[in-house]
C-alpha positions in Angstrom: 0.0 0.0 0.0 1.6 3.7 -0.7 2.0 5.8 1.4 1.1 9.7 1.3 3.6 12.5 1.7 3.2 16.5 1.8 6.4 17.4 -0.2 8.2 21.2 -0.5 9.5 22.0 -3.4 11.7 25.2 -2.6 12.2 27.6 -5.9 13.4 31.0 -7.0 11.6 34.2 -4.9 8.7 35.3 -7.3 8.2 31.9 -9.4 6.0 29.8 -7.1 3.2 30.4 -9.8 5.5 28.7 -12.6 6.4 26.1 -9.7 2.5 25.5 -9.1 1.6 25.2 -12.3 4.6 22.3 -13.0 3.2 20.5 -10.0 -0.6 20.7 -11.2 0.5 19.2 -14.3 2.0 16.5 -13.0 -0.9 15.8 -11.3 -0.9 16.3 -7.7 -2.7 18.6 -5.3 -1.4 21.9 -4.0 -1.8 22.4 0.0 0.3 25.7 0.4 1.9 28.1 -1.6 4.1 30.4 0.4 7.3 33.0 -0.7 10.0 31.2 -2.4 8.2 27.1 -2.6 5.4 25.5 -2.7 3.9 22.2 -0.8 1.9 19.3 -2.4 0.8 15.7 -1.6 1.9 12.9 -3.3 3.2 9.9 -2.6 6.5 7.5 -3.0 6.0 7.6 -6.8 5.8 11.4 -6.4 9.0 11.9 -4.9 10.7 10.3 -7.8 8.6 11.7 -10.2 8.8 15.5 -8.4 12.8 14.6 -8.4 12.8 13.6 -12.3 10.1 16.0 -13.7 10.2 19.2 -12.3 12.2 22.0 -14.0 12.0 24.7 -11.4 11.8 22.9 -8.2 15.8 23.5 -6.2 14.7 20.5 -4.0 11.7 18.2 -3.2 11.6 17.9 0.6 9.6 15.3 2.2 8.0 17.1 4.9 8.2 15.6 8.0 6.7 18.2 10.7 5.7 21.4 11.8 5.2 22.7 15.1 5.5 26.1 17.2 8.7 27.0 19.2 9.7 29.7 21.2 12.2 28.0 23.2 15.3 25.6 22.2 13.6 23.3 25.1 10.4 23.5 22.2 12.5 23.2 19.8 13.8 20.0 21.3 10.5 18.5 22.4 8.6 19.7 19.2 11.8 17.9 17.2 11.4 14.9 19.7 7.9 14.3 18.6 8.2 13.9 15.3 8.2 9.8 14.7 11.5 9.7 12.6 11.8 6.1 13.4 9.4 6.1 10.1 11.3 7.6 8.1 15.4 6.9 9.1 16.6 3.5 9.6 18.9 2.5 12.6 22.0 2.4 10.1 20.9 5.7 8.6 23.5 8.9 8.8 21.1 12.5 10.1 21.6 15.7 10.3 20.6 18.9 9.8 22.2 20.2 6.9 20.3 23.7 6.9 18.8 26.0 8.9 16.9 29.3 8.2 15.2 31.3 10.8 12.9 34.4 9.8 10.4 36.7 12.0 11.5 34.1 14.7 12.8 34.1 18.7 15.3 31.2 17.5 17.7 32.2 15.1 21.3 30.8 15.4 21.3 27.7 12.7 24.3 26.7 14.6 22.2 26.1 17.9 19.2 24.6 15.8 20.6 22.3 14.2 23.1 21.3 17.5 19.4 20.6 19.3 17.4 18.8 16.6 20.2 16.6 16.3 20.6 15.6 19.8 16.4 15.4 19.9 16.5 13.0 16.9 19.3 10.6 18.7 17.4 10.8 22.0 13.9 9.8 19.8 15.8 6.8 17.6 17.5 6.0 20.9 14.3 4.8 22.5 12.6 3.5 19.5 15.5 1.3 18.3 17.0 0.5 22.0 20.4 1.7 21.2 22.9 3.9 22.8 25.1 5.1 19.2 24.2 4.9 15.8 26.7 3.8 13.3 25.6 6.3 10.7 27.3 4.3 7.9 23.8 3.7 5.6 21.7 6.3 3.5 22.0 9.8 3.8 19.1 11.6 5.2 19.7 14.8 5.5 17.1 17.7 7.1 16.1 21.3 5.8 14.6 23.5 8.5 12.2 26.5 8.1 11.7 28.9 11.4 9.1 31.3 10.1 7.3 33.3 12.6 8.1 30.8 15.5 6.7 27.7 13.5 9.2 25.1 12.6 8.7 23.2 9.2 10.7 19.9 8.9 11.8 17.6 5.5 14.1 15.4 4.6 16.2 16.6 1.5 15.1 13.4 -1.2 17.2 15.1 -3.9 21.0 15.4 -2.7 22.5 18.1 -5.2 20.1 21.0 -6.0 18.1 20.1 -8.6 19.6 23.0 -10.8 22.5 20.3 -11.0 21.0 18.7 -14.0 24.6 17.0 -15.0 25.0 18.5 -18.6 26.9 21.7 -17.4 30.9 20.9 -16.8 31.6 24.3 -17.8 30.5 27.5 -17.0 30.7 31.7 -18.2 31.7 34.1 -15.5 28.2 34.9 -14.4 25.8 31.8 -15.4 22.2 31.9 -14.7 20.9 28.7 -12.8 19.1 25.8 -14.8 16.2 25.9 -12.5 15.6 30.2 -12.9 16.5 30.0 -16.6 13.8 27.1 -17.5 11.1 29.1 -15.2 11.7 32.2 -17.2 11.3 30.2 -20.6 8.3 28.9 -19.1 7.2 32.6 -18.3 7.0 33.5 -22.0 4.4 31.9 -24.5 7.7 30.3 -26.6 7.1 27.2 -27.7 9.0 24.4 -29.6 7.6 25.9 -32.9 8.8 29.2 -32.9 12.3 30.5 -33.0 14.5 31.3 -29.8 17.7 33.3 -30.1 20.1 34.0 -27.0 22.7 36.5 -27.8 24.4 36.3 -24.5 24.5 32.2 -24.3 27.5 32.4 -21.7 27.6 28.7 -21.1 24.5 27.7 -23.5 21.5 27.4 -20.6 18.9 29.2 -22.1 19.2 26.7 -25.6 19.9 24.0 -23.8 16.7 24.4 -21.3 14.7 24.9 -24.0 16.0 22.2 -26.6 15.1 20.1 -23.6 11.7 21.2 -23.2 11.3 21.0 -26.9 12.2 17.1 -27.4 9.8 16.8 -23.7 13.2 15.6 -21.9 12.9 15.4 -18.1 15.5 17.7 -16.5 16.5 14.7 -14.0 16.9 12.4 -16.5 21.2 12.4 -16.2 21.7 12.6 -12.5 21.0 10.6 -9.1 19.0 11.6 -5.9 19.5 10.8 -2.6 15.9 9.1 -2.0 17.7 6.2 -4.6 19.3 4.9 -1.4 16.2 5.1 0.6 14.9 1.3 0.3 12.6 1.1 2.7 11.2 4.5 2.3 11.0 4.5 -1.2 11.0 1.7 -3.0 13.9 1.4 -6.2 11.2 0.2 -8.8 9.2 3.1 -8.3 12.7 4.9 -9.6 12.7 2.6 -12.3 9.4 3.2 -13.5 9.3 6.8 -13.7 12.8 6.9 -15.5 11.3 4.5 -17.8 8.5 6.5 -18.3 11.1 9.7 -19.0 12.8 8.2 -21.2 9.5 7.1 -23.4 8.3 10.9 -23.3 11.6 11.7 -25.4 11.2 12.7 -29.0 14.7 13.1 -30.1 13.4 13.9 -33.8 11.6 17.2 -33.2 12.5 20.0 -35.3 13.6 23.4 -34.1 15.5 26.6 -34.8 17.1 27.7 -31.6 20.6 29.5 -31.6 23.0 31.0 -28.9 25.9 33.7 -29.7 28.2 34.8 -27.6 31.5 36.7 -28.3 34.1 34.9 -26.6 34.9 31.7 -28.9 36.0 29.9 -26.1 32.5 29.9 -24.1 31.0 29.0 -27.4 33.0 26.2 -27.3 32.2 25.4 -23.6 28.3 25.7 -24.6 28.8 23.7 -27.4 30.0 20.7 -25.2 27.6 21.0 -21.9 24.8 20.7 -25.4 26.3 17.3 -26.6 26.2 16.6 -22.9 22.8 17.3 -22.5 22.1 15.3 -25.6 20.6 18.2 -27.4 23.6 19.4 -29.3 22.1 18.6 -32.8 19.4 20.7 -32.1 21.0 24.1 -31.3 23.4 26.4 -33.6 26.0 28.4 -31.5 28.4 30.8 -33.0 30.6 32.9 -31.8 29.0 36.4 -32.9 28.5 39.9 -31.4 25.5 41.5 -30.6 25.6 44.0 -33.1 25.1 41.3 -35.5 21.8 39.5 -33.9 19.3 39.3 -36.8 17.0 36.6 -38.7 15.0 36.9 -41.7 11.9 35.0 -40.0 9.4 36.9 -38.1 7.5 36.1 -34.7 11.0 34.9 -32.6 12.4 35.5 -29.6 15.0 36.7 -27.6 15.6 35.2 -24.0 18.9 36.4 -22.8 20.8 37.5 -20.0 22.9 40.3 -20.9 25.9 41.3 -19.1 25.0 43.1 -16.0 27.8 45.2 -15.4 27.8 44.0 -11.3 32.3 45.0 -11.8 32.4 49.0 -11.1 35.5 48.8 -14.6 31.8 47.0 -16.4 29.2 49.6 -15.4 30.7 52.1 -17.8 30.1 49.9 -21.2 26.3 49.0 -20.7 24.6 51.9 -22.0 26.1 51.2 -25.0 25.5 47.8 -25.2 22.2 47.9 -23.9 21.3 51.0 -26.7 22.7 48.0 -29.4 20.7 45.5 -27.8 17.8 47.7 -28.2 18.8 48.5 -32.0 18.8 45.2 -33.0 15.2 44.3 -31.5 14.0 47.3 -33.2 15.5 45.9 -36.5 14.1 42.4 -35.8 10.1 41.6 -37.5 7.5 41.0 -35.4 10.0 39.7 -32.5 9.7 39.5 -28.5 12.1 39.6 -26.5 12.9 38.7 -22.5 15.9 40.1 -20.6 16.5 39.4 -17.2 19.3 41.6 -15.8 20.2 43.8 -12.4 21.0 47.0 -14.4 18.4 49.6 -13.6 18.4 51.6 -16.7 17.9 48.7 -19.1 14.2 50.4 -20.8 16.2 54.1 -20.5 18.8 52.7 -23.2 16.9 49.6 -25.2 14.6 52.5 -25.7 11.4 51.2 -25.2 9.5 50.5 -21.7 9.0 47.1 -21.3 5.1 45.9 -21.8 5.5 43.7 -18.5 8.3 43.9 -15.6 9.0 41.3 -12.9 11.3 41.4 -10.1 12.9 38.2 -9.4 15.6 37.7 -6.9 18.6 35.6 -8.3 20.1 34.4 -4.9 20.4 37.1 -2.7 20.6 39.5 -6.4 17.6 41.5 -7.5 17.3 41.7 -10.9 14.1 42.1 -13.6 12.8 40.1 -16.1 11.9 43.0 -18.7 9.3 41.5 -21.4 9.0 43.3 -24.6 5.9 41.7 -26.5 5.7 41.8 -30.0 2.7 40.7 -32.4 1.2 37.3 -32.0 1.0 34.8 -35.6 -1.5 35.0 -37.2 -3.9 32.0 -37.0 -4.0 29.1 -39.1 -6.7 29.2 -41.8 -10.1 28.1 -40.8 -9.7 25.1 -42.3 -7.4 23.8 -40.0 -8.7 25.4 -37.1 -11.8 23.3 -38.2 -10.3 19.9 -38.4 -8.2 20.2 -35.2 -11.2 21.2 -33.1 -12.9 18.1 -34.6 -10.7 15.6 -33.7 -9.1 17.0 -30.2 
């Protein structure tokens, strides 16, 4: 019989919606939506297939508990409480690996995590009629919440942030995460049909993300998760059966136009090979190529991109320009939209044009803003079509 979990699946500040909406159509049922993740049921499956599918989740945490403290002595009790003998085996190795404390009367993660740990022997202790634990088995690792004196509890299923998707060896100077760059692609209406340029491709993560979403590959196809080891929690063919079912979901054969520049040769290079590491390398043209000479004679593309942001005081001096060329060679694209998400403030002053929509996303601890220029939608397809698809959907 399976068992049912709540799960947190932490993301980027400002992209729970995107989050929500990837866990709806997976299939499961939302029970919270707070700032910066969002919580769902689901059970063993679900942890795999939260793990394999996702594309924006950093984590999936299998939450354990939640209770109020005030006091480390609550926070020991309240810790105490929770039945972990349900969840950890005698041989398993605990800990808690992070804590954050916000709006709270605890808030040294040094002393937190000291006193869960001690609570969570003296629980196991009495449950398992043992004085030591070896801590030699599976990893279970904790993540710890203190917001507004309520403690939230999981267990870390994944291991390495999920952002680690195992395609990207090599990196630009200031890469933008896998998870935040397939949430932004996700944020615009591009789909595998129409045309996607980056001009900035640094180390090739906005084409890869969204070759990869384009031939319907799973993000978690190429890496390992923590929960593997979890045998009794989690049983392996439940791992088996949702990489199979990844792996059917492919389609290697889809057609696309999707290109990254940059103008260092040698990063074009490096995005060339995390692409053939991906497995999506025949499906993305890079070239090393300047701004100034971004154009295509196709209409209705876009631009996704994450210009240089000039965060070096010797940068700051060169991004008007740059951001005036930028905004020269949208102009002289037809029928095109583009998305930008940078820190630099004056971005609309010098692209020349205010941006139809603008969302402030924090990338780590860095605000930035994800400026969306909009241009025309295609036309439809004649009634004809429209016709026969309705019929037979």
């Amino acid at each position: 019989m399976k068992r049912t979990f709540e799960l947190i699946a932490p993301c980027h500040f400002g992209l729970e919606a995107v989050l929500k909406k990837e866990i709806l159509d997976l299939g499961y049922e939302i029970s919270l939506v707070e700032d910066g993740r969002v919580t769902f049921i689901g059970d063993e499956e679900a942890v795999c297939r939260a793990n394999v599918f996702l594309r924006t989740a950093e984590r999936v945490l299998l939450k354990v508990g939640s209770f109020e403290a005030r006091t480390f002595e609550e926070l020991f009790q309240g810790t105490r409480e929770i039945p972990w003998e349900e969840y950890i085996p005698q041989d398993g190795k605990f800990w808690v690996a992070k804590a954050s404390s916000i709006k709270s009367k605890l808030f040294s993660p040094s002393d937190i995590q000291s006193i869960m740990k001690k609570a969570m022997v003296e629980r196991m202790k009495g449950h398992y009629n043992v004085t030591w634990f070896p801590e030699d088995g599976a990893s279970f690792p904790l993540r710890v919440f203190l917001y507004k004196d309520v403690v939230t509890v999981g267990i870390d299923t994944s291991g390495d942030s999920l952002h680690k998707r195992g395609y990207r060896t090599l990196t630009a100077k200031a890469p933008i995460t896998e998870t935040l760059a397939a949430a932004l692609i996700l944020l615009t209406p591009w789909n595998r049909d129409r045309i996607l340029v980056d001009p900035f491709c640094g180390s090739g993560t906005f084409p890869i993300e969204a070759a990869m979403m384009a031939a319907n590959m799973a993000p978690g196809m190429n890496r390992s998760f923590l929960a593997e080891d979890w045998k009794s929690l989690v049983p392996r063919k439940f791992w088996y059966e949702v990489m199979d079912e990844a792996n059917d979901l492919v389609e290697q054969d889809v057609k696309v136009d999707i290109q990254g520049y940059d103008i260092d040769g040698d990063i074009v290079k490096a995005a060339r090979a995390n692409a053939a590491q991906a497995g999506v390398d025949h499906m993305i043209h890079f070239q090393e190529r300047p701004v100034s000479a971004l154009s295509h004679p196709k209409k209705y593309g876009f631009v996704i991109s994450n210009p240089p942001y000039g965060e070096r005081l010797e940068d700051k001096a060169s991004l008007p320009a740059l951001y005036r060329e930028i905004g020269e060679r949208y102009r002289a694209l037809d029928a095109w939209s583009m998305y930008l998400i940078t820190s630099y403030e004056d971005a609309e002053k010098y692209i020349g044009r205010k941006a139809d929509k603008n969302r402030k996303i924090y990338n780590g601890m860095l605000k930035t803003y994800f400026y969306q220029f909009m241009g025309p939608r295609p036309p439809r397809r004649n009634q004809e079509n429209r016709t026969i698809e309705t019929e037979t959907e």
